[in-house]
């Protein structure tokens, strides 16, 4: 064996021993929340396709139409020849939904965060970040070289303390948080955080990956607040792929010039952009659809006596990775896919089931799932 293969073998063995080895499993998703794995039909409570728009006929038609008119690929980066006409329409719709001057679309949410933060922050600056922020916020923050100050989850007093202690020493400062926390489903106190950031001349950036389309009639977790940097993804409720920043026109122009993950990568395929446009049109015109995932999450919480959900995401903390995997297996045997989430995606000792509710889940299925969780998982907790 080469030293490289030996290295990989040892690393994987260590993951396996901690029940932390992950494996890809071919999964055929169908319309609604149904999917097929290893020949078994499952109802998924693990897709972030909260509005089931990835399989909506109008969205698929828009993707096909865009591919026919503009081709299968963008051909180059957006700044060279990859800025096909659909991009303009998509950025206009995002700015309208978020009520900002402008929007800039990236290849993915991960690329957005790893591009935006280093384009604005340098080693002379300070970033204040929630301890539970998404992995790609950390990646972008580290890449920037700025000093990192971590505040306890949603703890405004701790953030205020850190700002008071460290803001002065930095040239510019940024406060970064998920708007909806991806593994806990709770919301950041955006209004209060914005006031605090403003008072310290720090720029607030919210990551609305799990808010767009499903919170505040689809407008997202920052709606009603003048958050200067509103980042998010087109890969979840929008049902397609890509990331975005909604901000002032000059900030978007700076990002188009300086974000390396925007400049040095190929534009999105036209079909992907066409799909996002059609999906955003549905989101803008169908508030009842946008409200359904949260209503479904609340139905589930009420059935189990859990605190009311704040978003379509409901975590059930189980502690060890082994327990979370065993709970997933119990539900899977009964026809439900609810993925166990293990470290390092969540902190050590907080492995969990993460339920994600979508617009088209049937109330009966939600009730059956809640009953099963009550009878088979909570009783052994
Ligand atoms: C999923 C996610 C991202 C990454 O978005 P992609 O488009 O999937 O790359 C960023 N931030 C948060 C909070 C997410 O949950």
CSV table of N, CA, C and O in Angstrom, one decimal, residues 220-299:
chain,number,residue,atom,x,y,z
A,220,UNK,N,-37.9,35.9,3.8
A,220,UNK,CA,-36.7,35.5,4.6
A,220,UNK,C,-36.6,36.1,6.0
A,220,UNK,O,-37.4,37.0,6.4
A,221,UNK,N,-35.6,35.7,6.7
A,221,UNK,CA,-35.4,36.0,8.1
A,221,UNK,C,-35.0,37.5,8.3
A,221,UNK,O,-35.2,38.0,9.4
A,222,UNK,N,-34.5,38.2,7.3
A,222,UNK,CA,-34.1,39.6,7.5
A,222,UNK,C,-35.2,40.5,7.1
A,222,UNK,O,-35.0,41.8,7.2
A,223,UNK,N,-36.4,40.0,6.7
A,223,UNK,CA,-37.4,40.9,6.2
A,223,UNK,C,-37.8,41.9,7.2
A,223,UNK,O,-38.1,41.6,8.4
A,224,UNK,N,-37.9,43.2,6.8
A,224,UNK,CA,-38.3,44.2,7.7
A,224,UNK,C,-37.2,44.9,8.4
A,224,UNK,O,-37.3,45.8,9.1
A,225,UNK,N,-36.0,44.4,8.2
A,225,UNK,CA,-34.8,45.0,8.8
A,225,UNK,C,-33.8,45.3,7.7
A,225,UNK,O,-33.6,44.6,6.7
A,226,UNK,N,-33.1,46.4,7.8
A,226,UNK,CA,-32.2,47.0,6.8
A,226,UNK,C,-30.8,46.3,6.9
A,226,UNK,O,-29.8,47.0,7.0
A,227,UNK,N,-30.8,45.0,6.8
A,227,UNK,CA,-29.5,44.3,6.9
A,227,UNK,C,-28.7,44.5,5.6
A,227,UNK,O,-29.2,44.3,4.5
A,228,UNK,N,-27.5,45.1,5.8
A,228,UNK,CA,-26.7,45.5,4.6
A,228,UNK,C,-26.2,44.4,3.7
A,228,UNK,O,-26.0,44.6,2.5
A,229,UNK,N,-26.0,43.2,4.3
A,229,UNK,CA,-25.5,42.0,3.6
A,229,UNK,C,-26.4,40.8,3.8
A,229,UNK,O,-26.3,40.2,4.9
A,230,UNK,N,-27.2,40.6,2.8
A,230,UNK,CA,-28.2,39.5,3.0
A,230,UNK,C,-27.8,38.4,2.0
A,230,UNK,O,-28.1,38.5,0.8
A,231,UNK,N,-27.1,37.3,2.5
A,231,UNK,CA,-26.7,36.2,1.7
A,231,UNK,C,-27.7,35.1,1.8
A,231,UNK,O,-28.4,35.0,2.8
A,232,UNK,N,-27.6,34.2,0.8
A,232,UNK,CA,-28.5,33.0,0.9
A,232,UNK,C,-28.2,32.1,-0.3
A,232,UNK,O,-27.2,32.2,-1.0
A,233,UNK,N,-29.1,31.1,-0.4
A,233,UNK,CA,-28.9,30.1,-1.4
A,233,UNK,C,-30.1,29.9,-2.3
A,233,UNK,O,-31.2,30.1,-1.8
A,234,UNK,N,-29.9,29.4,-3.5
A,234,UNK,CA,-31.0,29.1,-4.4
A,234,UNK,C,-31.2,27.5,-4.4
A,234,UNK,O,-32.0,27.0,-5.1
A,235,UNK,N,-30.5,26.9,-3.5
A,235,UNK,CA,-30.4,25.4,-3.5
A,235,UNK,C,-31.4,24.7,-2.6
A,235,UNK,O,-31.4,23.5,-2.5
A,236,UNK,N,-32.1,25.5,-1.8
A,236,UNK,CA,-33.0,24.9,-0.8
A,236,UNK,C,-34.4,25.2,-1.2
A,236,UNK,O,-34.9,24.6,-2.1
A,237,UNK,N,-35.1,26.1,-0.5
A,237,UNK,CA,-36.5,26.3,-0.9
A,237,UNK,C,-36.7,26.7,-2.4
A,237,UNK,O,-37.8,26.4,-3.0
A,238,UNK,N,-35.7,27.4,-2.9
A,238,UNK,CA,-35.9,27.8,-4.4
A,238,UNK,C,-35.7,26.5,-5.3
A,238,UNK,O,-36.1,26.6,-6.4
A,239,UNK,N,-35.2,25.4,-4.8
A,239,UNK,CA,-35.3,24.2,-5.5
A,239,UNK,C,-34.3,24.0,-6.6
A,239,UNK,O,-34.4,23.0,-7.3
A,240,UNK,N,-33.3,24.9,-6.7
A,240,UNK,CA,-32.5,24.9,-7.9
A,240,UNK,C,-31.0,24.8,-7.4
A,240,UNK,O,-30.7,23.9,-6.6
A,241,UNK,N,-30.2,25.7,-7.8
A,241,UNK,CA,-28.8,25.7,-7.4
A,241,UNK,C,-28.2,27.1,-7.5
A,241,UNK,O,-28.6,27.9,-8.4
A,242,UNK,N,-27.3,27.5,-6.6
A,242,UNK,CA,-26.7,28.8,-6.7
A,242,UNK,C,-26.7,29.5,-5.4
A,242,UNK,O,-27.5,29.1,-4.5
A,243,UNK,N,-25.9,30.6,-5.2
A,243,UNK,CA,-25.9,31.4,-4.0
A,243,UNK,C,-26.1,32.8,-4.4
A,243,UNK,O,-26.0,33.2,-5.6
A,244,UNK,N,-26.4,33.7,-3.4
A,244,UNK,CA,-26.6,35.1,-3.8
A,244,UNK,C,-26.2,36.0,-2.6
A,244,UNK,O,-26.2,35.6,-1.5
A,245,UNK,N,-26.0,37.2,-3.0
A,245,UNK,CA,-25.9,38.3,-2.0
A,245,UNK,C,-26.8,39.4,-2.4
A,245,UNK,O,-26.8,39.9,-3.6
A,246,UNK,N,-27.8,39.8,-1.6
A,246,UNK,CA,-28.6,41.0,-1.8
A,246,UNK,C,-28.0,42.1,-1.0
A,246,UNK,O,-27.8,42.0,0.3
A,247,UNK,N,-27.8,43.2,-1.6
A,247,UNK,CA,-27.1,44.4,-0.9
A,247,UNK,C,-27.3,45.6,-1.8
A,247,UNK,O,-28.0,45.6,-2.8
A,248,UNK,N,-26.6,46.7,-1.4
A,248,UNK,CA,-26.7,47.9,-2.2
A,248,UNK,C,-26.0,47.7,-3.5
A,248,UNK,O,-25.2,46.7,-3.7
A,249,UNK,N,-26.2,48.6,-4.5
A,249,UNK,CA,-25.6,48.4,-5.8
A,249,UNK,C,-24.1,48.5,-5.7
A,249,UNK,O,-23.4,47.7,-6.3
A,250,UNK,N,-23.5,49.4,-5.0
A,250,UNK,CA,-22.1,49.5,-4.9
A,250,UNK,C,-21.4,48.3,-4.3
A,250,UNK,O,-20.4,47.9,-4.7
A,251,UNK,N,-22.1,47.8,-3.3
A,251,UNK,CA,-21.5,46.6,-2.6
A,251,UNK,C,-21.5,45.4,-3.6
A,251,UNK,O,-20.5,44.7,-3.8
A,252,UNK,N,-22.6,45.3,-4.3
A,252,UNK,CA,-22.7,44.2,-5.3
A,252,UNK,C,-21.7,44.4,-6.4
A,252,UNK,O,-21.0,43.4,-6.8
A,253,UNK,N,-21.4,45.6,-6.8
A,253,UNK,CA,-20.4,45.9,-7.8
A,253,UNK,C,-19.0,45.5,-7.3
A,253,UNK,O,-18.2,45.0,-8.1
A,254,UNK,N,-18.8,45.9,-6.1
A,254,UNK,CA,-17.5,45.5,-5.5
A,254,UNK,C,-17.3,44.0,-5.5
A,254,UNK,O,-16.2,43.4,-5.8
A,255,UNK,N,-18.4,43.3,-5.1
A,255,UNK,CA,-18.3,41.8,-5.0
A,255,UNK,C,-18.1,41.2,-6.4
A,255,UNK,O,-17.3,40.3,-6.6
A,256,UNK,N,-18.7,41.8,-7.4
A,256,UNK,CA,-18.5,41.3,-8.8
A,256,UNK,C,-17.1,41.5,-9.3
A,256,UNK,O,-16.6,40.8,-10.1
A,257,UNK,N,-16.4,42.5,-8.7
A,257,UNK,CA,-15.0,42.8,-9.0
A,257,UNK,C,-14.0,42.0,-8.2
A,257,UNK,O,-12.9,41.7,-8.7
A,258,UNK,N,-14.3,41.8,-6.9
A,258,UNK,CA,-13.3,41.3,-6.0
A,258,UNK,C,-13.5,39.9,-5.3
A,258,UNK,O,-12.6,39.4,-4.8
A,259,UNK,N,-14.7,39.4,-5.4
A,259,UNK,CA,-14.9,38.1,-4.7
A,259,UNK,C,-14.3,37.0,-5.6
A,259,UNK,O,-14.8,36.8,-6.8
A,260,UNK,N,-13.3,36.3,-5.1
A,260,UNK,CA,-12.5,35.4,-6.0
A,260,UNK,C,-13.4,34.2,-6.4
A,260,UNK,O,-13.2,33.7,-7.5
A,261,UNK,N,-14.4,33.8,-5.6
A,261,UNK,CA,-15.2,32.7,-5.9
A,261,UNK,C,-16.3,33.1,-6.9
A,261,UNK,O,-17.1,32.3,-7.3
A,262,UNK,N,-16.4,34.4,-7.2
A,262,UNK,CA,-17.2,34.9,-8.3
A,262,UNK,C,-16.4,35.1,-9.6
A,262,UNK,O,-16.9,34.7,-10.7
A,263,UNK,N,-15.3,35.7,-9.4
A,263,UNK,CA,-14.4,36.0,-10.6
A,263,UNK,C,-13.8,34.8,-11.3
A,263,UNK,O,-13.8,34.7,-12.5
A,264,UNK,N,-13.3,33.9,-10.4
A,264,UNK,CA,-12.5,32.8,-11.0
A,264,UNK,C,-13.3,31.5,-11.1
A,264,UNK,O,-12.7,30.4,-10.8
A,265,UNK,N,-14.5,31.5,-11.4
A,265,UNK,CA,-15.3,30.3,-11.6
A,265,UNK,C,-16.3,30.5,-12.7
A,265,UNK,O,-16.7,31.6,-13.0
A,266,UNK,N,-16.7,29.4,-13.3
A,266,UNK,CA,-17.6,29.4,-14.5
A,266,UNK,C,-19.0,29.8,-14.0
A,266,UNK,O,-19.4,29.4,-12.9
A,267,UNK,N,-19.7,30.5,-14.9
A,267,UNK,CA,-21.1,30.9,-14.5
A,267,UNK,C,-22.0,29.6,-14.4
A,267,UNK,O,-21.6,28.5,-14.9
A,268,UNK,N,-23.1,29.8,-13.8
A,268,UNK,CA,-24.1,28.6,-13.6
A,268,UNK,C,-24.6,28.2,-15.0
A,268,UNK,O,-24.8,29.1,-15.8
A,269,UNK,N,-25.0,27.0,-15.2
A,269,UNK,CA,-25.7,26.6,-16.4
A,269,UNK,C,-27.0,27.3,-16.5
A,269,UNK,O,-27.7,27.5,-15.5
A,270,UNK,N,-27.3,27.8,-17.7
A,270,UNK,CA,-28.6,28.5,-18.0
A,270,UNK,C,-29.8,27.8,-17.4
A,270,UNK,O,-30.7,28.4,-16.9
A,271,UNK,N,-29.9,26.5,-17.5
A,271,UNK,CA,-31.0,25.7,-17.0
A,271,UNK,C,-31.2,26.0,-15.5
A,271,UNK,O,-32.4,26.1,-15.0
A,272,UNK,N,-30.2,26.1,-14.8
A,272,UNK,CA,-30.2,26.3,-13.3
A,272,UNK,C,-30.7,27.7,-13.0
A,272,UNK,O,-31.6,27.9,-12.1
A,273,UNK,N,-30.3,28.7,-13.8
A,273,UNK,CA,-30.7,30.0,-13.6
A,273,UNK,C,-32.2,30.2,-14.0
A,273,UNK,O,-33.0,30.8,-13.3
A,274,UNK,N,-32.6,29.5,-15.1
A,274,UNK,CA,-34.0,29.6,-15.6
A,274,UNK,C,-34.9,28.9,-14.5
A,274,UNK,O,-36.0,29.5,-14.2
A,275,UNK,N,-34.5,27.8,-13.9
A,275,UNK,CA,-35.3,27.2,-12.9
A,275,UNK,C,-35.5,28.1,-11.7
A,275,UNK,O,-36.6,28.2,-11.1
A,276,UNK,N,-34.4,28.8,-11.3
A,276,UNK,CA,-34.5,29.7,-10.1
A,276,UNK,C,-35.5,30.8,-10.4
A,276,UNK,O,-36.2,31.2,-9.5
A,277,UNK,N,-35.4,31.4,-11.6
A,277,UNK,CA,-36.4,32.5,-11.9
A,277,UNK,C,-37.8,32.0,-11.8
A,277,UNK,O,-38.6,32.7,-11.1
A,278,UNK,N,-38.1,30.8,-12.4
A,278,UNK,CA,-39.5,30.3,-12.3
A,278,UNK,C,-39.9,30.1,-10.8
A,278,UNK,O,-41.0,30.3,-10.4
A,279,UNK,N,-39.0,29.5,-10.1
A,279,UNK,CA,-39.3,29.2,-8.7
A,279,UNK,C,-39.5,30.5,-7.9
A,279,UNK,O,-40.4,30.6,-7.0
A,280,UNK,N,-38.7,31.5,-8.1
A,280,UNK,CA,-38.9,32.8,-7.4
A,280,UNK,C,-40.2,33.5,-7.8
A,280,UNK,O,-40.9,34.1,-6.9
A,281,UNK,N,-40.7,33.3,-9.0
A,281,UNK,CA,-42.0,33.8,-9.4
A,281,UNK,C,-43.1,33.1,-8.6
A,281,UNK,O,-44.1,33.7,-8.2
A,282,UNK,N,-42.9,31.8,-8.4
A,282,UNK,CA,-43.9,31.1,-7.6
A,282,UNK,C,-43.9,31.5,-6.2
A,282,UNK,O,-45.0,31.7,-5.5
A,283,UNK,N,-42.7,31.7,-5.6
A,283,UNK,CA,-42.6,32.2,-4.2
A,283,UNK,C,-43.2,33.6,-4.1
A,283,UNK,O,-43.9,33.8,-3.1
A,284,UNK,N,-43.0,34.5,-5.0
A,284,UNK,CA,-43.5,35.8,-4.9
A,284,UNK,C,-45.0,35.9,-5.0
A,284,UNK,O,-45.6,36.8,-4.5
A,285,UNK,N,-45.6,34.9,-5.6
A,285,UNK,CA,-47.1,35.0,-5.8
A,285,UNK,C,-47.9,34.0,-5.0
A,285,UNK,O,-49.1,34.0,-5.1
A,286,UNK,N,-47.3,33.2,-4.2
A,286,UNK,CA,-48.0,32.1,-3.5
A,286,UNK,C,-47.6,32.1,-2.0
A,286,UNK,O,-47.0,31.1,-1.5
A,287,UNK,N,-48.1,33.1,-1.2
A,287,UNK,CA,-47.7,33.1,0.2
A,287,UNK,C,-48.2,31.9,1.0
A,287,UNK,O,-47.6,31.5,2.0
A,288,UNK,N,-49.4,31.3,0.5
A,288,UNK,CA,-49.9,30.1,1.2
A,288,UNK,C,-48.9,29.0,1.1
A,288,UNK,O,-48.6,28.3,2.1
A,289,UNK,N,-48.3,28.8,-0.1
A,289,UNK,CA,-47.3,27.7,-0.2
A,289,UNK,C,-46.1,28.0,0.7
A,289,UNK,O,-45.6,27.1,1.3
A,290,UNK,N,-45.7,29.3,0.7
A,290,UNK,CA,-44.5,29.6,1.5
A,290,UNK,C,-44.7,29.4,3.0
A,290,UNK,O,-43.8,29.1,3.8
A,291,UNK,N,-46.0,29.5,3.5
A,291,UNK,CA,-46.3,29.3,4.9
A,291,UNK,C,-46.4,27.8,5.3
A,291,UNK,O,-46.4,27.5,6.5
A,292,UNK,N,-46.7,27.0,4.3
A,292,UNK,CA,-47.0,25.6,4.6
A,292,UNK,C,-45.9,24.8,5.4
A,292,UNK,O,-46.2,24.1,6.3
A,293,UNK,N,-44.6,24.9,5.0
A,293,UNK,CA,-43.6,24.1,5.7
A,293,UNK,C,-43.5,24.4,7.2
A,293,UNK,O,-43.5,23.5,8.0
A,294,UNK,N,-43.6,25.7,7.6
A,294,UNK,CA,-43.6,26.1,9.0
A,294,UNK,C,-44.8,25.5,9.7
A,294,UNK,O,-44.7,25.0,10.8
A,295,UNK,N,-46.0,25.6,9.0
A,295,UNK,CA,-47.2,25.1,9.7
A,295,UNK,C,-47.1,23.6,9.9
A,295,UNK,O,-47.5,23.1,10.9
A,296,UNK,N,-46.5,22.9,9.0
A,296,UNK,CA,-46.3,21.5,9.1
A,296,UNK,C,-45.3,21.1,10.3
A,296,UNK,O,-45.5,20.2,11.1
A,297,UNK,N,-44.3,21.9,10.4
A,297,UNK,CA,-43.3,21.7,11.5
A,297,UNK,C,-44.0,22.0,12.8
A,297,UNK,O,-43.8,21.2,13.8
A,298,UNK,N,-44.9,23.0,12.9
A,298,UNK,CA,-45.6,23.3,14.1
A,298,UNK,C,-46.6,22.2,14.5
A,298,UNK,O,-46.8,21.8,15.7
A,299,UNK,N,-47.2,21.6,13.5
A,299,UNK,CA,-48.1,20.5,13.7
A,299,UNK,C,-47.4,19.3,14.4
A,299,UNK,O,-47.8,18.7,15.4
